CSV table of C-alpha atoms in Angstrom, one decimal:
chain,number,residue,atom,x,y,z
Q,862,MET,CA,0.0,0.0,0.0
Q,863,THR,CA,2.9,2.4,0.7
Q,864,ARG,CA,5.3,1.2,-2.0
Q,865,GLY,CA,6.2,4.0,-4.4
Q,866,THR,CA,5.2,6.7,-1.9
Q,867,ASN,CA,7.2,8.7,0.7
Q,868,THR,CA,5.1,7.2,3.4
Q,869,LYS,CA,6.8,5.2,6.2
Q,870,LEU,CA,4.5,2.5,7.6
Q,871,VAL,CA,5.5,1.4,11.1
Q,872,VAL,CA,4.0,-1.8,12.3
Q,873,ASN,CA,3.1,-1.6,15.9
Q,874,ASP,CA,3.6,-4.7,18.2
Q,875,TYR,CA,3.2,-7.5,15.7
Q,876,TRP,CA,6.8,-8.4,14.8
Q,877,ARG,CA,5.9,-11.7,13.0
Q,878,ALA,CA,3.3,-9.9,10.8
Q,879,ALA,CA,5.8,-7.2,10.0
Q,880,ILE,CA,8.3,-9.8,8.8
Q,881,VAL,CA,5.7,-11.7,6.8
Q,882,ALA,CA,4.4,-8.5,5.2
Q,883,GLY,CA,7.9,-7.4,4.3
Q,884,ALA,CA,7.6,-4.2,6.3
Q,885,LYS,CA,10.5,-1.9,6.9
Q,886,HIS,CA,9.8,-0.5,10.3
Q,887,LEU,CA,8.6,-2.0,13.6
Q,888,HIS,CA,7.8,-0.5,17.0
Q,889,LEU,CA,7.5,-2.7,20.1
Q,890,GLY,CA,6.2,-2.0,23.5
Q,891,GLN,CA,8.0,-3.5,26.5
Q,892,GLU,CA,5.4,-6.3,26.8
Q,893,ASP,CA,5.9,-7.2,23.1
Q,894,LEU,CA,9.7,-7.1,23.4
Q,895,VAL,CA,9.7,-9.9,25.9
Q,896,ASP,CA,8.7,-12.5,23.3
Q,897,ALA,CA,10.2,-10.9,20.2
Q,898,ASP,CA,12.8,-12.7,18.2
Q,899,LEU,CA,15.3,-9.9,17.8
Q,900,LYS,CA,17.5,-12.0,15.5
Q,901,ALA,CA,14.6,-12.6,13.1
Q,902,ILE,CA,13.7,-8.9,13.3
Q,903,ARG,CA,17.3,-7.9,12.4
Q,904,ASP,CA,17.6,-10.6,9.7
Q,905,ALA,CA,14.4,-9.2,8.1
Q,906,GLY,CA,16.0,-5.8,7.9
Q,907,LEU,CA,13.4,-4.1,10.1
Q,908,THR,CA,14.3,-0.9,11.9
Q,909,LEU,CA,13.3,-1.3,15.5
Q,910,GLY,CA,11.8,1.3,17.9
Q,911,ILE,CA,11.0,0.5,21.5
Q,912,SER,CA,8.7,2.3,23.9
Q,913,THR,CA,10.0,3.3,27.3
Q,914,HIS,CA,8.5,4.8,30.4
Q,915,ASP,CA,11.0,4.5,33.2
Q,916,ASP,CA,14.7,3.8,33.9
Q,917,GLU,CA,14.3,0.0,33.9
Q,918,GLU,CA,12.5,0.0,30.6
Q,919,LEU,CA,15.2,2.2,29.1
Q,920,ALA,CA,17.8,-0.3,30.2
Q,921,THR,CA,15.8,-3.1,28.6
Q,922,ALA,CA,15.4,-1.2,25.4
Q,923,LEU,CA,19.0,-0.4,25.1
Q,924,ARG,CA,20.0,-4.0,25.5
Q,925,ALA,CA,17.9,-4.7,22.4
Q,926,ASP,CA,20.0,-2.2,20.4
Q,927,PRO,CA,17.1,-0.2,18.9
Q,928,HIS,CA,17.2,2.2,16.0
Q,929,TYR,CA,15.2,4.7,18.2
Q,930,VAL,CA,13.7,4.9,21.7
Q,931,ALA,CA,10.3,6.4,22.4
Q,932,LEU,CA,9.8,8.1,25.8
Q,933,GLY,CA,6.4,8.8,27.2
Q,934,PRO,CA,4.0,9.9,28.2
Q,935,ILE,CA,5.6,13.4,28.3
Q,936,PHE,CA,2.3,14.9,29.4
Q,937,PRO,CA,-1.0,13.4,30.6
Q,938,THR,CA,-2.6,11.5,27.7
Q,939,THR,CA,-6.2,10.5,27.0
Q,940,LEU,CA,-5.3,8.1,24.2
Q,941,LYS,CA,-4.9,5.2,26.5
Q,942,SER,CA,-4.7,4.4,30.2
Q,943,MET,CA,-1.1,4.7,31.4
Q,944,ARG,CA,0.3,3.2,34.6
Q,945,PHE,CA,3.2,5.6,34.3
Q,946,ALA,CA,3.1,9.3,35.4
Q,947,PRO,CA,3.9,12.0,32.8
Q,948,GLN,CA,7.7,12.2,32.3
Q,949,GLY,CA,7.9,15.9,31.6
Q,950,ILE,CA,10.2,17.8,29.3
Q,951,ALA,CA,13.2,17.7,31.6
Q,952,LYS,CA,13.3,13.9,31.3
Q,953,ILE,CA,13.8,14.3,27.5
Q,954,THR,CA,17.1,16.1,28.1
Q,955,GLU,CA,18.2,13.5,30.7
Q,956,TRP,CA,17.4,10.5,28.5
Q,957,LYS,CA,18.9,12.0,25.4
Q,958,LYS,CA,22.2,12.3,27.2
Q,959,ARG,CA,22.0,8.7,28.3
Q,960,ILE,CA,21.2,7.3,24.8
Q,961,GLY,CA,23.6,9.4,22.8
Q,962,ASP,CA,23.2,9.2,19.1
Q,963,ILE,CA,20.1,6.9,19.2
Q,964,PRO,CA,17.1,9.0,18.1
Q,965,LEU,CA,14.7,9.9,20.8
Q,966,VAL,CA,10.9,10.1,20.1
Q,967,ALA,CA,8.8,12.1,22.5
Q,968,ILE,CA,5.1,10.8,22.8
Q,969,GLY,CA,2.1,11.3,25.0
Q,970,GLY,CA,-0.2,14.3,25.5
Q,971,ILE,CA,1.9,16.5,23.3
Q,972,LYS,CA,0.3,19.5,21.6
Q,973,PHE,CA,1.7,21.5,18.7
Q,974,GLU,CA,2.4,24.4,21.1
Q,975,HIS,CA,4.9,22.2,23.1
Q,976,ALA,CA,6.9,21.2,20.0
Q,977,ALA,CA,9.6,23.9,20.2
Q,978,ASP,CA,10.3,23.2,23.9
Q,979,ILE,CA,10.4,19.4,23.2
Q,980,PHE,CA,12.9,19.8,20.3
Q,981,ALA,CA,15.0,22.2,22.4
Q,982,ALA,CA,15.1,19.6,25.2
Q,983,GLY,CA,16.7,17.1,22.8
Q,984,ALA,CA,13.9,15.1,21.2
Q,985,ASP,CA,14.7,14.1,17.6
Q,986,SER,CA,11.1,13.7,16.7
Q,987,ILE,CA,7.6,13.8,18.2
Q,988,ALA,CA,4.7,11.3,17.8
Q,989,VAL,CA,1.2,12.7,18.2
Q,990,VAL,CA,-2.3,11.3,17.8
Q,991,SER,CA,-4.9,13.2,19.8
Q,992,ASP,CA,-3.5,16.6,19.0
Q,993,VAL,CA,-4.5,15.8,15.4
Q,994,THR,CA,-7.6,13.6,15.8
Q,995,GLN,CA,-9.2,15.7,18.5
Q,996,HIS,CA,-8.5,19.0,16.9
Q,997,ALA,CA,-11.4,21.1,15.4
Q,998,ASP,CA,-9.5,21.2,12.1
Q,999,PRO,CA,-7.3,18.1,11.8
Q,1000,ASP,CA,-6.1,18.9,8.3
Q,1001,ALA,CA,-4.8,22.3,9.5
Q,1002,ARG,CA,-3.2,20.7,12.5
Q,1003,VAL,CA,-1.3,18.2,10.3
Q,1004,ARG,CA,-0.1,21.1,8.1
Q,1005,ALA,CA,1.1,22.9,11.3
Q,1006,TRP,CA,3.0,19.9,12.4
Q,1007,LEU,CA,4.5,19.3,9.0
Q,1008,GLY,CA,5.7,22.9,8.9
Q,1009,GLN,CA,7.2,22.5,12.4
Q,1010,ASN,CA,9.0,19.3,11.4
Q,1011,ALA,CA,10.5,21.0,8.4
Q,1012,GLU,CA,11.8,23.8,10.6
Q,1013,ALA,CA,13.3,21.4,13.1
Q,1014,ALA,CA,15.0,19.2,10.6
């Protein structure tokens, strides 16, 4: 579906399906990482991103040698119930120092108005859902985000 486009499809959680489908990118939560066959994922040429929410999860993610690490939630989120408290912007700077050159993705409760501060704190990218889907004008919100990403690049 995405072949021949600039779209990057990231398969979430289902590493076996990603391999079978010939996907290029995979994102795993900590619970999915437990049973994942990292060798098979690497052999399939998938880039691997891993969700993290606390220091223990970051250590687990780094042992898996990911292509990027996601940190969240940065702010309270309504997308799903979280057992973790919001991490805040300061945590982005701390974790970026710890992971070095590995890209850091900030996620969770982020609004467009937070983007400049989040990038300044050290995030390499930002993942959003509700800020677009719950916005009065989702198309305009996407355009705003795309403009922000071009400026931050």
